[in-house]
XYZ file of C-alpha atoms in Angstrom:
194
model
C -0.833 -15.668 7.448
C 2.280 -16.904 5.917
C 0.278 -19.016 3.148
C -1.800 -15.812 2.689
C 1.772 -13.511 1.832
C 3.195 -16.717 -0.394
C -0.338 -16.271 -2.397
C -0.585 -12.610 -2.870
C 3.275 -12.509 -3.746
C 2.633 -15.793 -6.270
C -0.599 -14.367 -8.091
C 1.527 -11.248 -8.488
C 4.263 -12.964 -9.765
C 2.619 -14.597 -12.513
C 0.363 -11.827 -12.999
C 4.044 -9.988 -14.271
C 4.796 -13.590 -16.640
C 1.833 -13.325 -18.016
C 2.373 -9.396 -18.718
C 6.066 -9.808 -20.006
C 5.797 -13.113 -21.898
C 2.043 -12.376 -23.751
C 1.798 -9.559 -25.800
C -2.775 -9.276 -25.439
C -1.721 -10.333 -21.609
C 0.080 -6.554 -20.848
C -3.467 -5.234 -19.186
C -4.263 -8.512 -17.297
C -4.963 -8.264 -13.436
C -5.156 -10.649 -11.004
C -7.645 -10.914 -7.721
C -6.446 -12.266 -4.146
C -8.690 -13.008 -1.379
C -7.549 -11.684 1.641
C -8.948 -13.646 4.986
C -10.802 -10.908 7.927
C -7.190 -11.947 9.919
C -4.699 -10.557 6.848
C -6.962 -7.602 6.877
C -6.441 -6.669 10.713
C -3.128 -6.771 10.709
C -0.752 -3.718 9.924
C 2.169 -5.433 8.120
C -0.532 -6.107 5.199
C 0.235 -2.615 3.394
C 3.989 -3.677 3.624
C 3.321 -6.836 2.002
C 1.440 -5.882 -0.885
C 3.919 -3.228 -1.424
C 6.408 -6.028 -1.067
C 4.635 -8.085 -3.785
C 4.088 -5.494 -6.255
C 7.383 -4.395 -6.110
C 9.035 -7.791 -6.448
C 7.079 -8.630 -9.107
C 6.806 -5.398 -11.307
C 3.150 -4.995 -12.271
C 1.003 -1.840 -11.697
C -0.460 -1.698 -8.359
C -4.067 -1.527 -10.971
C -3.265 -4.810 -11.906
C -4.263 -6.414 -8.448
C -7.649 -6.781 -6.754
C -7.950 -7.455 -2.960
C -11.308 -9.241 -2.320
C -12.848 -9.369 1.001
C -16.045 -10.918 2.260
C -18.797 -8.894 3.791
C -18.175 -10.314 7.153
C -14.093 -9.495 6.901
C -14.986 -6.089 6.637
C -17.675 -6.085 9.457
C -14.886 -7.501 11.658
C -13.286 -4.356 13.369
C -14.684 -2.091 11.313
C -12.447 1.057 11.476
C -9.651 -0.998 11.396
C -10.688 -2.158 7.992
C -11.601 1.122 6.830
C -8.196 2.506 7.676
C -6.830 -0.484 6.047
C -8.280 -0.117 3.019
C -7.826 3.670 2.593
C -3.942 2.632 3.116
C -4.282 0.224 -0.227
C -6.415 2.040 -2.299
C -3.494 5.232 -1.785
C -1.071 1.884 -3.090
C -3.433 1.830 -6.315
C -5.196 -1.296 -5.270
C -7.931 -1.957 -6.264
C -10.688 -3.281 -3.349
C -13.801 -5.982 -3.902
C -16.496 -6.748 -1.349
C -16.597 -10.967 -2.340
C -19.812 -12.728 -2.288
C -22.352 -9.961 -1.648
C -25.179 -11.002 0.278
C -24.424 -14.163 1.963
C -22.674 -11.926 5.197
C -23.635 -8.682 6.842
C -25.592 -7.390 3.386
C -26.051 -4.058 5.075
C -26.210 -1.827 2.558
C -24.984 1.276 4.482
C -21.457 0.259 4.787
C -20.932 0.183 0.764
C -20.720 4.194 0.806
C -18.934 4.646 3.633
C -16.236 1.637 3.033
C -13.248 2.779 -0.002
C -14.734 -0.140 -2.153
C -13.976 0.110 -5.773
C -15.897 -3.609 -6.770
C -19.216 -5.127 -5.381
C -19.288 -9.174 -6.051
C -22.629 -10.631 -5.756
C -22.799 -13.736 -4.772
C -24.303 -16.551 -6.802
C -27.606 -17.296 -5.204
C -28.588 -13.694 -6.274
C -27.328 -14.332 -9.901
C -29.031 -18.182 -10.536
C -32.711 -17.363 -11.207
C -31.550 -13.827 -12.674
C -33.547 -15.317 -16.239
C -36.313 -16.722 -14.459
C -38.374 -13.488 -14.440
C -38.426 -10.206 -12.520
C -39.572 -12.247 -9.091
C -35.888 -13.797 -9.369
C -34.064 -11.028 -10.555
C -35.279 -8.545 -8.126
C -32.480 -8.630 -5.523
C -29.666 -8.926 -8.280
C -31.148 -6.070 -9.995
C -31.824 -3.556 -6.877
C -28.170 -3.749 -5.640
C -26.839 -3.551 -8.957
C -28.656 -0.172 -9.338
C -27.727 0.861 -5.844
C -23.484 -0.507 -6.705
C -24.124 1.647 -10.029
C -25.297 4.494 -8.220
C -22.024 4.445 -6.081
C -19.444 4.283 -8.866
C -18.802 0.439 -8.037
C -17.658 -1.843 -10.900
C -20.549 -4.236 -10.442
C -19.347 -8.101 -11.113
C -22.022 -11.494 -11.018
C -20.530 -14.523 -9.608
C -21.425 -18.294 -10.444
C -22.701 -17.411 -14.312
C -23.424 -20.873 -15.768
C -25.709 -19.681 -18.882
C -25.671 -17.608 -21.474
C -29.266 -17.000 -20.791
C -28.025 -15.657 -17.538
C -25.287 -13.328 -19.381
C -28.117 -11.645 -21.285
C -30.209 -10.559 -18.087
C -26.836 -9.270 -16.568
C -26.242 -7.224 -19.452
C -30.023 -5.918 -19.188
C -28.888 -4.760 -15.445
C -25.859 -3.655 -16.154
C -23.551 -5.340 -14.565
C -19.905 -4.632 -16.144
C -18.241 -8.486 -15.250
C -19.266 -11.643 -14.751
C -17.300 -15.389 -13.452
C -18.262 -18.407 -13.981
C -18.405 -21.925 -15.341
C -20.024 -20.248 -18.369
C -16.652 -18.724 -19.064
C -14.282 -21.178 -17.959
C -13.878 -23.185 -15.078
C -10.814 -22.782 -12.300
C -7.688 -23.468 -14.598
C -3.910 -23.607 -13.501
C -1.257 -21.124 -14.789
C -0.297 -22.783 -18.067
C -3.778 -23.486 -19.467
C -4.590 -19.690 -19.103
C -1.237 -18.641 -20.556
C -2.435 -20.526 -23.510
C -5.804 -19.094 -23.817
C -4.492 -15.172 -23.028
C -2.322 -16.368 -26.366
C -5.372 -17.567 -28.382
C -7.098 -13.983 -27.323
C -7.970 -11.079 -29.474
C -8.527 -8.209 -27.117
């Protein structure tokens, strides 16, 4: 829990540097994962209030991410809990779509603004429809729902183009970049032309 509130209030903090200091940067948003245990507890609402005020950015600029099976975990406690941050301005992501739960149901009656799905869905996505079936049935179904729709674990442009073709809106991945600390992304937010 404590390494959990250090994280969320450190990604927020340099969320705001990287606002303040980069002039392309003033839009950027940063995601958190938070663990089925941050979720259950009450004093989470206060501590992303906490963070956002401390570090100045809009409450858009932050993403909560939760896996499947943190949300199946006391369900109505979740629910309530993310109601609670979405009124905040959060924004909310189910992480790694298909590898927990994968019941479909939940995804219209959860406040969800972003559906993740995971990477096995996304590596044969060029391969041909047998491959892309799943990836391209829940990203319909996310569509239909209003969900910003985002493919995890893109390693080919190959794979970029069949996205696009199912229209997903995002994509991460070692295609893009991988896992970089703070000052190396500073530098390419500077080299950007957004």
């Amino acid at each position: 829990i404590p390494l959990g509130r250090w994280v969320l209030s450190e990604a927020c903090r340099q969320a705001a540097e990287w606002q303040q200091q980069i002039p392309v940067a003033r839009d950027v948003a940063v995601s958190v994962n938070v663990s089925a245990r941050q979720l259950q507890r009450p004093e989470l609402i206060a501590e992303v209030e906490d963070a956002l005020v401390a570090s100045g950015i809009a409450p858009a600029a932050l993403t909560l991410e939760i896996t499947e099976s943190g949300l199946m975990e006391e369900k109505d406690v979740a629910a309530a809990q993310l109601e609670d941050l979405r009124r905040l301005g959060v924004r909310v992501a189910v992480d790694d779509f298909g590898t927990g739960y994968s019941s479909l149901g939940y995804l219209s009656s959860l406040p969800i603004d972003i559906l993740k799905i995971d990477k096995m869905f996304i590596d044969g996505v060029s391969q041909g429809p047998e491959d892309s079936a799943i990836a391209g049935a829940v990203g319909k179904l996310a569509n239909a729902l209003g969900l910003t729709l985002v493919a995890e674990g893109i390693e080919s442009l190959d794979q970029v183009v069949a996205l696009r073709g199912m229209e997903f809106q995002r994509g991460q991945g070692h295609f893009f970049s991988r896992a970089l600390p703070a000052e190396e992304i500073a530098a390419l937010l500077r080299k950007a032309r957004i």
